[in-house]
Amino acid sequence: MGSLHDSRIHKWFATSPPVAWTVRQLRELLIGSLKQGPVPQHVAFVMDGNRRFARNHHIETVEGHNLGFESLARILEVCYKTGVKVVTIYAFSIENFKRSRHEVDALMTMAKVKLEQLSEHGALLDRYGASIRVLGQRNLMKPDVLAAVDKAVTMTAHNKKAVLNVCFPYTSRDEITTAVMKTVETYSTPIHNLASPAKRAFSESHITQHLRKQMLGDETDAGAEQPESRSASPGSKDAGNPAEDEVSSSTSTAINSSEKDESHGDVTFLDPESICAQTLTDNMMTADAPPLDLLVRTSGVERLSDFMLWQCHENTSIVFLKCLWPEFDLWQFLPVLVEWQWQQKKLQEEQQRIRGRVKTD
Amino acid sequence: MPSIAIAATGLTPAEEAAFRRKQLSVREREELVKPFLPSEPDSSSENAASKAAARHRRTAQNAKLNKKKKHGYFKSLLFFATYHFIALLFSIFFRFRRAFRLVYTKLISLLRYHHRTPEFIALDVSQLNKLPKHLSVIVELNNDDEQQGNAGLEGLVNDVCEIAAWASSAGITFLSVYERSGVLKNYLPQTHTSIESTLESYFGPTRKPTLSLRAPHLSSYSPPTTPPQTSTNGAHTERQHLTVLLLSEHDGRDTIVDLTRTLAEMAQRGDVRREQINQDLVDAQLSDHVSSEPDLLILFSPTVQLKGYPPWQLRLTEIFHLPDNRGVNYQVFIRALYNYAKVEMRLGR
């Protein structure tokens, strides 16, 4: 690949009005038609390859990052126009602080300048209806960058149509650890205001009474029937004696709370057993975003590099592309999207087939 | 912009202005990007003030709007047609590509068959200057009737045995096998026997590597088989050892949830403070109880979908898959190793 200056004629051709108009119309057409199929709700990008691009074209590393930002703007346009709700980008990793002081500073300054420029054009940003959110360790940012970040976030906070998550000093392990920490904090703060067990609507003596009655009843007339209904399908069992289920569950909670009362006096906590994967998901930085559908990493590196680990290890389609991030545009993104749509269609067909098979069985 | 240029080249603003294009004002920049922006959002999403403005505009341009409506129908029809045209085109393309890749892989695997001989595999990897210390694979349990030959539990065990034999032949000592449902964990002794016999068929009874099979939360299974050879000749090298670790969906999110529960209980009793929970603690716990970070993860599926693979361990793992490949295949394995050796490791530097 030649240097950027060699492509001047090509550039002149591409920017001549008729060609530019045609290309723009073609883009509109493609974006509009992509909208007809299923569209991923949440897309994440790892913007990799800015430095290699700069090296290949013999330009400053910082210029490479600048071109990368332009590429990001183009891709955001494509995403929001096709109807993607949330775009998450990996802008800066906590690991990146290990890079040269010069580059880190330059990146920080770039982020600041770009965010300041964005804030100047608040009205224009509203057209996309996108709000900016910054995910990451705020305490690692310099105060001036932090101020710019906060300004951009508050300026766009009223936009509800789409979200741009910028992972600024971010690593996924840090995110998971923070989520664990938050959860532990929630569950280790005593709850005072909630109804204490003594004030619950159920009285223990009443339940024991009921239970005893039930057992007596079981022994006398349903003793022979009970094992049979167990072996039958669970549905019939549920329908058969829903009262028993209710009672047993309420007794177990009652026992739990009474045990706790004895050991801790008047301090009560939420039950740690009620923590589930969803609890942690709610404590992640992407809590209110839809599940991640598509993750794209450019520059041919086939690694996640500590990005969105919790979010992408279930059903996310992960795509690794050979092209470098500054070269990434609609023309590279289109095949990815179409293939995703194709896979989605296949998946739906398969699900329907399975459902059909279950029905016939 | 100017501050970056200064940072990069060390020019003063005056010099900067002389060499670069003139700094644009806010207004000029807005003009510049205007043609690329979408049209104004419709009034429903706007607040009252702009709604009034929009209404005003609408009355003024009513005639134009009517025309636009007709235009809209045509446009959506065009979009619809283009979408299906593109979908059709790509679907043909995808099918051909898949067929081509299938034939290609089959051909290569015929030409470069390993003949179930460890020497052939060792020869294949002899040019590689770097091998993963910890290799991980994702295999699937196919309950489908279509997948003949490798369906059900038998097919799964077969796959695991083959992979273990390849890994051992290539000189890898730690292999973790992820299967979503974790069905193999119920059959540790049987799986151990199967892998053992496959290794024997590859290496022969005297050279076969020793094997230990384990799973998180279960004790390691390595029966005291033939005691270490009382080698009469001291030059006889020690036998290789292979550790196989079985992972399932439960070792992913659920384990992190379990850890959180334990920490929450400890915090309730006051045994652990908030500041004490950090990345090192979580990492130490998870790598002790589940597994360390694999260096290379091989997928035998046509696309990259992790299907619940333990997330914490995936941080810097190299992920390899062969597009459109289906099923466990020696070609995928060897190509993954080649790909791994070529890659330069950049750890955020």
XYZ file of C-alpha atoms in Angstrom:
710
model
C 0.000 0.000 0.000
C 1.410 3.380 -1.013
C 1.554 6.445 1.145
C -1.456 8.665 1.606
C -0.046 11.298 -0.723
C -0.020 8.956 -3.714
C -3.761 8.720 -3.666
C -4.328 12.382 -4.432
C -5.834 11.744 -7.859
C -8.019 9.095 -6.442
C -9.104 11.526 -3.758
C -9.867 14.217 -6.301
C -12.018 11.781 -8.209
C -13.854 10.603 -5.120
C -14.663 14.107 -3.948
C -15.902 15.406 -7.299
C -19.583 16.312 -6.879
C -21.267 13.685 -9.093
C -19.235 10.828 -7.691
C -19.694 11.998 -4.119
C -23.437 12.350 -4.683
C -23.737 8.856 -6.143
C -21.748 7.329 -3.328
C -23.895 9.083 -0.746
C -27.102 7.920 -2.419
C -25.756 4.402 -2.581
C -24.939 4.490 1.124
C -28.442 5.715 1.922
C -29.917 2.942 -0.183
C -27.819 0.257 1.486
C -28.502 1.529 4.976
C -32.218 1.785 4.257
C -32.335 -1.726 2.905
C -30.335 -3.166 5.809
C -33.063 -1.804 8.025
C -35.564 -4.179 6.420
C -34.068 -7.229 8.086
C -33.266 -7.995 11.705
C -30.886 -5.427 13.169
C -28.593 -6.086 16.130
C -29.648 -4.076 19.146
C -26.251 -3.778 20.727
C -22.969 -3.697 18.811
C -19.494 -3.411 20.285
C -16.327 -2.404 18.478
C -12.708 -2.865 19.394
C -11.031 -0.107 17.450
C -7.747 -1.804 16.800
C -5.145 -0.951 14.178
C -4.798 2.825 14.371
C -1.114 2.608 15.137
C -0.379 -0.004 12.533
C -2.231 2.090 9.978
C -0.078 5.077 10.900
C 3.059 2.965 10.621
C 2.034 1.591 7.216
C 1.347 5.050 5.864
C 4.321 6.738 7.508
C 2.305 9.220 9.497
C 2.305 10.140 13.167
C 0.689 7.676 15.527
C -1.553 10.440 16.765
C -2.702 11.136 13.215
C -3.607 7.474 12.975
C -5.778 7.850 16.041
C -7.368 10.919 14.489
C -8.235 8.983 11.344
C -9.601 6.284 13.592
C -11.922 8.805 15.145
C -13.210 9.813 11.720
C -13.819 6.184 10.946
C -15.758 5.886 14.184
C -17.982 8.801 13.188
C -18.782 7.086 9.872
C -19.590 3.798 11.551
C -21.765 5.453 14.160
C -23.755 7.042 11.364
C -24.295 3.629 9.775
C -25.237 2.012 13.088
C -27.723 4.599 14.247
C -29.317 4.939 10.839
C -29.893 1.201 10.599
C -31.493 1.213 14.034
C -28.838 -0.105 16.396
C -29.822 0.989 19.889
C -26.532 0.773 21.741
C -23.008 1.021 20.389
C -20.147 0.255 22.751
C -16.610 1.172 21.806
C -13.346 0.255 23.439
C -11.565 3.577 23.483
C -8.922 3.129 26.125
C -7.903 0.180 28.244
C -6.462 0.428 31.722
C -3.600 -1.584 30.231
C -2.982 1.227 27.751
C -1.513 3.339 30.536
C 1.565 1.189 30.013
C 2.146 2.788 26.607
C 4.554 5.647 26.095
C 3.817 8.741 28.128
C 3.688 10.785 24.946
C 1.034 8.626 23.341
C -1.097 8.376 26.455
C -1.058 12.139 26.832
C -1.882 12.637 23.179
C -4.773 10.178 23.389
C -6.126 11.911 26.463
C -5.870 15.301 24.794
C -7.593 13.941 21.723
C -10.420 12.554 23.795
C -10.782 15.878 25.532
C -10.748 17.917 22.327
C -13.196 15.620 20.574
C -15.573 15.655 23.508
C -15.350 19.445 23.714
C -16.109 19.685 20.014
C -19.032 17.348 20.463
C -20.383 19.537 23.228
C -20.165 22.543 20.937
C -22.402 20.744 18.481
C -24.973 19.499 20.920
C -27.823 20.367 18.608
C -26.344 18.362 15.776
C -25.781 15.347 17.963
C -29.434 15.446 18.940
C -30.365 14.522 15.410
C -29.048 11.050 16.033
C -30.823 11.064 19.364
C -27.742 9.503 20.917
C -26.619 9.991 24.480
C -23.028 9.428 25.500
C -22.063 7.351 28.482
C -18.580 6.729 29.729
C -17.852 3.334 31.259
C -14.727 2.880 33.240
C -12.571 3.891 36.135
C -13.221 7.573 36.613
C -10.486 7.975 39.206
C -7.837 7.187 36.583
C -8.815 10.166 34.442
C -7.212 13.550 34.750
C -9.520 16.273 36.128
C -9.626 18.299 32.900
C -10.545 15.239 30.826
C -13.107 14.287 33.432
C -14.714 17.710 33.197
C -14.992 17.413 29.411
C -16.456 13.928 29.801
C -19.047 15.074 32.290
C -20.034 17.996 30.124
C -20.581 15.802 27.077
C -22.530 13.250 29.130
C -24.864 15.769 30.700
C -25.404 17.543 27.386
C -26.633 14.421 25.673
C -28.365 12.830 28.657
C -31.829 13.779 27.421
C -31.500 11.720 24.249
C -33.340 8.459 24.570
C -33.216 6.969 21.094
C -29.725 5.533 21.134
C -26.710 5.199 23.376
C -23.008 5.450 22.717
C -21.023 3.698 25.438
C -17.436 4.835 25.477
C -15.266 2.467 27.499
C -12.652 4.901 28.582
C -10.214 3.548 31.112
C -11.857 0.162 31.095
C -11.075 -3.498 31.481
C -13.665 -6.176 31.756
C -12.076 -7.829 34.766
C -12.220 -4.522 36.540
C -15.879 -4.258 35.607
C -16.687 -7.740 36.908
C -14.773 -7.088 40.120
C -16.611 -3.827 40.611
C -19.925 -5.584 40.048
C -19.022 -8.226 42.635
C -17.987 -5.497 45.046
C -21.209 -3.568 44.544
C -23.290 -6.682 45.052
C -21.450 -7.566 48.227
C -21.955 -4.034 49.449
C -25.686 -4.189 48.821
C -26.003 -7.499 50.585
C -23.865 -6.528 53.551
C -25.712 -3.341 54.414
C -28.256 -4.074 57.124
C -31.849 -3.458 56.168
C -33.825 -1.535 58.764
C -36.703 0.028 56.965
C -38.084 -3.160 55.508
C -40.613 -5.139 57.440
C -38.789 -7.205 60.013
C -39.702 -10.883 60.212
C -41.831 -10.320 63.305
C -44.121 -8.034 61.346
C -44.625 -10.386 58.419
C -48.105 -11.176 57.363
C -47.630 -14.887 57.963
C -47.629 -16.188 61.486
C -45.386 -19.137 62.115
C -47.708 -20.864 64.512
C -50.479 -20.708 61.986
C -48.302 -22.289 59.352
C -47.137 -25.084 61.633
C -50.716 -25.728 62.505
C -51.655 -25.902 58.867
C -48.689 -28.133 58.163
C -49.616 -30.511 60.908
C -53.122 -30.677 59.597
C -51.838 -31.366 56.136
C -49.586 -34.146 57.314
C -52.396 -35.736 59.217
C -54.579 -35.533 56.174
C -51.831 -37.062 54.041
C -51.424 -39.933 56.426
C -55.086 -40.751 56.651
C -56.491 -40.520 53.180
C -53.752 -39.547 50.706
C -50.928 -41.682 52.061
C -51.128 -44.220 49.275
C -51.777 -41.665 46.614
C -48.825 -39.418 47.362
C -45.955 -41.474 45.852
C -47.967 -42.043 42.724
C -48.524 -38.389 42.087
C -44.801 -37.765 42.630
C -43.847 -40.170 39.909
C -46.359 -38.644 37.564
C -45.546 -35.519 35.594
C -44.622 -32.508 37.676
C -47.482 -30.519 36.237
C -50.096 -32.784 37.740
C -48.344 -32.666 41.084
C -48.391 -28.909 41.086
C -52.044 -28.921 40.223
C -52.723 -31.610 42.791
C -51.493 -29.887 45.934
C -50.420 -26.328 45.416
C -51.127 -25.625 49.062
C -48.320 -27.874 50.195
C -45.752 -26.117 48.013
C -46.753 -22.764 49.289
C -46.585 -23.815 52.878
C -43.231 -25.520 52.607
C -41.630 -22.542 50.912
C -42.966 -20.143 53.463
C -41.761 -22.313 56.325
C -38.284 -22.484 54.873
C -38.037 -18.713 54.641
C -39.386 -18.410 58.137
C -36.733 -20.779 59.456
C -34.047 -18.858 57.611
C -35.045 -15.562 59.073
C -35.400 -16.916 62.571
C -31.906 -18.413 62.410
C -30.544 -15.119 61.345
C -32.404 -13.342 64.081
C -30.747 -15.492 66.664
C -27.246 -14.989 65.388
C -27.352 -11.275 64.624
C -29.803 -9.839 67.065
C -31.776 -7.087 65.388
C -29.509 -6.699 62.297
C -30.944 -8.287 59.187
C -29.428 -8.688 55.770
C -30.688 -9.690 52.376
C -30.308 -13.402 51.794
C -27.051 -14.036 49.849
C -28.640 -17.104 48.254
C -30.857 -14.790 46.256
C -27.809 -13.494 44.336
C -27.942 -14.783 40.782
C -26.301 -14.025 37.448
C -28.904 -11.362 36.819
C -27.911 -9.548 40.012
C -24.367 -9.255 38.733
C -25.533 -8.300 35.251
C -27.526 -5.480 36.805
C -24.385 -4.263 38.514
C -22.322 -4.243 35.322
C -21.663 -0.953 33.614
C -23.839 -1.998 30.689
C -26.767 -2.888 32.936
C -29.500 -1.082 31.028
C -28.288 -2.021 27.553
C -29.833 -4.913 25.627
C -27.731 -8.084 25.408
C -24.712 -7.783 23.155
C -25.523 -9.141 19.702
C -22.395 -8.458 17.749
C -18.788 -7.740 18.614
C -16.415 -6.598 15.888
C -12.670 -6.460 16.253
C -10.543 -5.094 13.457
C -6.905 -5.580 12.478
C -6.941 -9.378 12.522
C -6.119 -9.842 16.193
C -8.280 -12.687 17.446
C -8.428 -11.865 21.113
C -10.923 -10.147 23.352
C -8.232 -8.241 25.279
C -10.284 -7.823 28.403
C -13.307 -6.319 26.685
C -16.951 -7.169 27.405
C -16.045 -10.612 28.766
C -19.199 -10.921 30.840
C -21.407 -9.624 28.059
C -20.097 -11.544 25.067
C -19.533 -15.071 26.281
C -23.115 -16.239 25.831
C -24.695 -15.848 22.415
C -22.821 -12.914 20.950
C -21.505 -13.301 17.430
C -17.873 -12.307 17.517
C -16.314 -11.212 14.245
C -12.617 -10.684 13.661
C -11.771 -8.624 10.595
C -8.472 -8.257 8.825
C -8.807 -4.580 7.940
C -7.404 -1.851 10.154
C -9.769 0.431 12.014
C -9.153 3.650 10.012
C -10.095 1.703 6.863
C -13.251 0.373 8.416
C -16.359 1.709 6.726
C -19.788 0.696 5.525
C -18.210 -1.452 2.821
C -16.432 -3.599 5.399
C -19.307 -3.522 7.829
C -21.987 -4.459 5.297
C -20.896 -8.103 4.791
C -20.664 -8.516 8.564
C -24.181 -7.222 9.058
C -25.611 -9.250 6.190
C -23.947 -12.402 7.468
C -25.323 -11.726 10.934
C -28.786 -11.300 9.475
C -28.356 -14.526 7.554
C -27.290 -16.408 10.672
C -30.187 -14.920 12.574
C -32.584 -16.158 9.931
C -31.028 -19.630 10.075
C -31.347 -19.605 13.849
C -35.007 -18.690 13.656
C -35.662 -21.448 11.156
C -33.928 -23.958 13.392
C -35.897 -22.851 16.409
C -39.095 -23.189 14.460
C -38.077 -26.659 13.353
C -37.334 -27.718 16.914
C -40.590 -26.250 18.091
C -42.411 -28.080 15.314
C -40.722 -31.323 16.284
C -41.676 -30.878 19.906
C -45.251 -30.260 18.875
C -45.438 -33.394 16.753
C -43.902 -35.486 19.527
C -6.948 19.870 17.056
C -4.327 22.534 17.730
C -3.256 21.081 21.027
C -2.690 17.704 19.463
C -0.608 19.186 16.710
C 1.482 20.927 19.285
C 1.865 17.742 21.221
C 2.861 15.930 18.080
C 5.106 18.421 16.353
C 5.909 21.067 18.904
C 4.730 24.008 16.791
C 3.373 27.248 18.148
C -0.174 28.153 17.150
C 1.123 30.764 14.696
C 3.384 28.279 12.931
C 0.625 25.762 13.067
C -1.757 28.149 11.319
C 0.824 28.852 8.659
C 1.378 25.212 7.793
C -2.060 23.798 8.248
C -5.464 24.746 7.055
C -7.078 27.491 9.010
C -8.931 26.604 12.186
C -12.643 26.295 11.555
C -15.153 28.024 13.735
C -18.043 26.137 15.293
C -20.412 27.509 12.694
C -18.251 26.493 9.759
C -17.810 23.002 11.106
C -21.555 22.582 11.456
C -22.020 23.639 7.867
C -19.417 21.125 6.823
C -21.114 18.085 8.332
C -24.676 19.086 7.600
C -25.117 17.064 4.401
C -24.083 13.880 6.201
C -26.600 14.166 9.002
C -29.965 12.481 9.074
C -33.065 14.615 8.753
C -34.489 16.393 11.771
C -36.203 14.034 14.190
C -39.983 14.047 13.991
C -41.916 16.127 16.438
C -43.020 13.240 18.627
C -39.603 12.942 20.206
C -39.048 16.653 20.591
C -40.116 18.953 23.358
C -42.966 21.416 23.164
C -41.026 24.393 21.846
C -39.566 22.613 18.878
C -42.888 20.918 18.316
C -44.462 24.281 17.709
C -41.660 25.158 15.369
C -42.081 21.923 13.498
C -45.795 22.504 13.140
C -45.131 25.927 11.783
C -42.752 24.533 9.265
C -45.144 21.834 8.327
C -47.955 24.199 7.415
C -45.557 26.127 5.281
C -44.361 23.084 3.424
C -47.539 21.101 3.260
C -47.467 20.694 -0.452
C -43.933 19.498 -0.391
C -44.771 16.963 2.289
C -47.484 15.368 0.225
C -45.048 14.856 -2.521
C -42.614 13.426 -0.052
C -45.153 10.862 1.138
C -45.503 9.436 -2.316
C -41.784 9.477 -2.534
C -41.631 7.556 0.752
C -43.678 4.660 -0.594
C -41.435 4.338 -3.538
C -38.422 4.551 -1.291
C -39.532 1.811 1.075
C -40.331 -0.413 -1.879
C -36.871 0.212 -3.199
C -35.340 -0.564 0.186
C -37.365 -3.751 0.418
C -36.264 -4.866 -3.010
C -32.633 -4.016 -2.361
C -32.663 -5.843 0.945
C -33.933 -9.033 -0.591
C -31.612 -8.679 -3.520
C -28.598 -8.304 -1.224
C -29.799 -11.135 0.994
C -30.170 -13.402 -2.017
C -26.798 -12.443 -3.419
C -25.024 -13.012 -0.148
C -26.866 -16.219 0.565
C -25.639 -17.629 -2.742
C -22.179 -16.329 -1.956
C -22.177 -17.833 1.542
C -23.296 -21.209 0.268
C -20.625 -21.336 -2.395
C -17.994 -20.198 0.045
C -19.009 -22.860 2.516
C -18.935 -25.559 -0.125
C -15.543 -24.405 -1.306
C -14.095 -24.311 2.177
C -15.507 -27.736 3.001
C -13.960 -29.286 -0.088
C -10.685 -27.504 0.547
C -10.462 -28.684 4.149
C -11.393 -32.226 3.194
C -8.716 -32.249 0.534
C -6.055 -30.899 2.831
C -6.955 -33.326 5.564
C -6.707 -36.183 3.090
C -3.309 -35.031 1.909
C -1.962 -34.376 5.357
C -3.507 -37.108 7.409
C -1.787 -37.799 10.691
C -2.219 -41.592 10.417
C -2.790 -41.688 14.177
C 0.954 -41.530 14.623
C 2.397 -39.104 17.145
C 5.518 -38.697 15.016
C 3.556 -37.200 12.148
C 1.912 -34.713 14.457
C 5.230 -33.908 16.107
C 6.656 -33.283 12.652
C 3.779 -30.946 11.858
C 4.483 -28.813 14.893
C 8.253 -29.057 14.727
C 8.548 -25.769 12.797
C 6.628 -23.825 15.391
C 8.700 -21.865 17.807
C 5.894 -21.362 20.261
C 3.284 -23.725 21.621
C 0.424 -22.903 23.962
C 1.063 -24.098 27.487
C -2.614 -24.316 28.195
C -4.824 -25.273 25.288
C -8.582 -25.059 25.499
C -11.213 -26.388 23.132
C -14.963 -26.029 22.878
C -16.758 -29.176 21.825
C -20.434 -29.786 21.408
C -22.790 -32.536 22.322
C -24.883 -33.219 19.238
C -28.218 -34.701 19.951
C -29.207 -34.244 16.364
C -29.982 -37.273 14.282
C -28.464 -35.599 11.248
C -24.965 -35.703 12.648
C -24.169 -39.297 11.949
C -21.060 -40.812 13.382
C -20.400 -38.197 16.022
C -23.776 -37.935 17.681
C -24.556 -38.213 21.329
C -22.296 -39.042 24.220
C -20.260 -41.542 22.252
C -19.373 -38.966 19.639
C -18.426 -36.483 22.337
C -16.134 -38.934 24.117
C -14.605 -39.815 20.793
C -13.888 -36.154 20.029
C -12.344 -35.537 23.418
C -10.124 -38.627 23.086
C -8.863 -37.586 19.672
C -8.139 -34.022 20.762
C -6.296 -35.274 23.827
C -4.165 -37.537 21.667
C -3.328 -34.733 19.223
C -2.480 -32.341 22.018
C -0.260 -34.877 23.684
C 1.481 -35.692 20.414
C 2.114 -32.012 19.803
C 3.701 -31.721 23.203
C 0.991 -29.793 25.009
C 0.644 -30.791 28.634
C -2.507 -29.016 29.729
C -5.786 -29.326 27.886
C -9.153 -28.025 29.018
C -12.293 -29.187 27.302
C -15.413 -27.070 27.475
C -18.779 -28.610 26.822
C -21.822 -26.589 27.734
C -23.890 -29.170 29.595
C -20.935 -30.756 31.382
C -22.275 -34.254 30.834
C -18.798 -35.786 30.807
C -18.241 -34.733 34.403
C -20.612 -37.494 35.420
C -18.410 -40.110 33.781
C -14.919 -39.243 34.940
C -13.609 -42.835 35.310
C -15.107 -43.965 32.017
C -13.755 -40.929 30.166
C -10.363 -41.538 31.704
C -10.340 -45.103 30.415
C -11.380 -44.015 26.931
C -8.715 -41.334 26.657
C -6.150 -43.764 28.029
C -6.947 -46.357 25.398
C -6.847 -43.763 22.609
C -3.452 -42.597 23.818
C -2.324 -46.183 23.809
C -3.454 -46.647 20.246
C -1.460 -43.574 19.268
C 1.679 -44.045 21.306
C 1.771 -47.737 22.011
C 1.623 -49.249 25.499
C 5.184 -48.447 26.538
C 5.370 -44.802 25.493
C 1.876 -43.604 26.220
C 1.740 -40.445 28.342
C 0.400 -40.564 31.848
C -2.977 -38.955 32.161
C -4.866 -37.189 34.882
C -8.424 -36.068 34.343
C -10.142 -33.556 36.510
C -13.008 -31.151 36.735
C -13.562 -28.121 38.949
C -15.135 -29.002 42.306
C -14.384 -32.671 41.686
C -11.273 -34.443 42.824
C -8.669 -35.238 40.226
C -8.962 -38.680 38.712
C -5.620 -40.290 38.016
C -5.662 -43.933 38.991
C -2.356 -45.504 39.963
C -1.839 -47.270 36.692
C 1.384 -48.996 35.850
C 3.976 -47.647 38.228
C 6.714 -45.468 36.682
C 8.887 -47.700 34.638
C 11.806 -49.118 36.484
C 13.946 -48.178 33.562
C 16.947 -50.407 33.345
C 18.735 -47.996 31.076
C 19.107 -44.599 32.705
C 18.936 -42.791 29.366
C 15.260 -43.624 29.040
C 13.374 -40.357 29.259
C 10.456 -39.902 31.540
C 7.029 -40.296 30.094
C 5.046 -37.248 29.139
C 2.145 -36.181 31.290
C -1.191 -34.825 30.112
C -3.756 -33.111 32.294
C -7.273 -32.872 30.951
C -9.699 -30.494 32.600
C -13.416 -30.714 31.924
C -15.320 -27.425 32.015
C -18.991 -26.690 31.681
C -21.366 -23.766 31.694
C -21.506 -23.979 35.469
C -17.859 -22.941 35.751
C -18.609 -19.613 34.115
C -21.153 -17.184 35.452
C -22.452 -19.507 38.150
C -19.045 -19.814 39.746
C -18.620 -16.054 39.846
C -22.087 -15.842 41.392
C -21.072 -18.458 43.968
C -18.003 -16.439 44.787
C -20.134 -13.333 45.221
C -22.463 -15.218 47.548
C -19.576 -16.422 49.665
C -18.097 -12.947 49.814
C -21.486 -11.481 50.709
C -21.883 -13.957 53.548
C -18.414 -13.161 54.800
C -19.123 -9.463 54.564
C -22.325 -9.923 56.558
C -20.325 -11.563 59.291
C -17.765 -8.798 59.013
C -14.954 -11.091 57.852
C -14.227 -9.173 54.700
C -14.306 -5.472 53.982
C -15.305 -3.757 50.779
C -11.784 -2.534 50.002
C -10.413 -6.038 50.297
C -12.352 -7.241 47.289
C -10.137 -6.559 44.320
C -9.152 -8.058 41.039
C -6.322 -10.106 42.513
C -8.598 -11.777 45.032
C -11.190 -12.700 42.414
C -8.496 -13.852 40.025
C -6.781 -16.012 42.630
C -10.054 -17.636 43.658
C -11.220 -18.308 40.131
C -7.932 -19.624 38.824
C -7.645 -21.926 41.827
C -11.136 -23.282 41.578
C -11.778 -23.305 37.854
C -8.736 -22.990 35.652
C -5.924 -20.697 34.655
C -6.094 -18.517 31.563
C -5.797 -20.626 28.429
C -3.304 -19.402 25.843
C -5.288 -20.657 22.899
C -8.948 -21.474 22.500
C -9.983 -23.589 19.535
C -13.555 -23.559 18.350
C -14.827 -26.265 16.065
C -18.001 -24.375 15.245
C -18.544 -22.409 12.011
C -18.757 -19.042 13.790
C -17.328 -17.532 16.960
C -19.921 -17.947 19.659
C -18.587 -18.706 23.079
C -21.720 -20.468 24.371
C -21.102 -19.658 28.015
C -17.373 -20.331 28.220
C -15.988 -19.101 31.573
C -15.636 -15.353 30.962
C -12.987 -14.470 33.510
C -10.409 -16.783 31.979
C -10.870 -15.462 28.436
C -9.066 -12.179 28.964
C -6.090 -12.533 26.632
C -6.864 -15.888 25.110
C -6.238 -16.227 21.415
C -9.465 -17.424 19.823
C -9.237 -19.555 16.715
C -11.976 -20.891 14.501
C -12.063 -22.047 10.922
C -14.970 -20.350 9.160
C -17.725 -22.718 8.058
C -16.079 -25.698 9.689
C -18.328 -28.134 11.447
C -17.174 -30.774 13.854
C -13.867 -31.776 15.365
C -11.171 -31.958 12.763
C -7.406 -32.321 12.869
C -6.968 -29.533 10.317
C -8.574 -27.000 12.639
C -6.309 -28.121 15.428
C -3.073 -27.851 13.494
C -3.994 -24.581 11.822
C -4.830 -23.103 15.195
C -1.369 -24.011 16.441
C 0.214 -22.453 13.356
C -1.838 -19.326 13.742
C -0.881 -19.111 17.387
C 2.832 -19.383 16.698
C 2.788 -16.599 14.124
C 0.969 -14.091 16.250
C 2.984 -11.468 18.034
C 1.779 -10.919 21.563
C 1.016 -7.336 22.365
C -0.017 -6.923 25.941
C -1.394 -3.395 25.786
C 2.010 -2.168 24.742
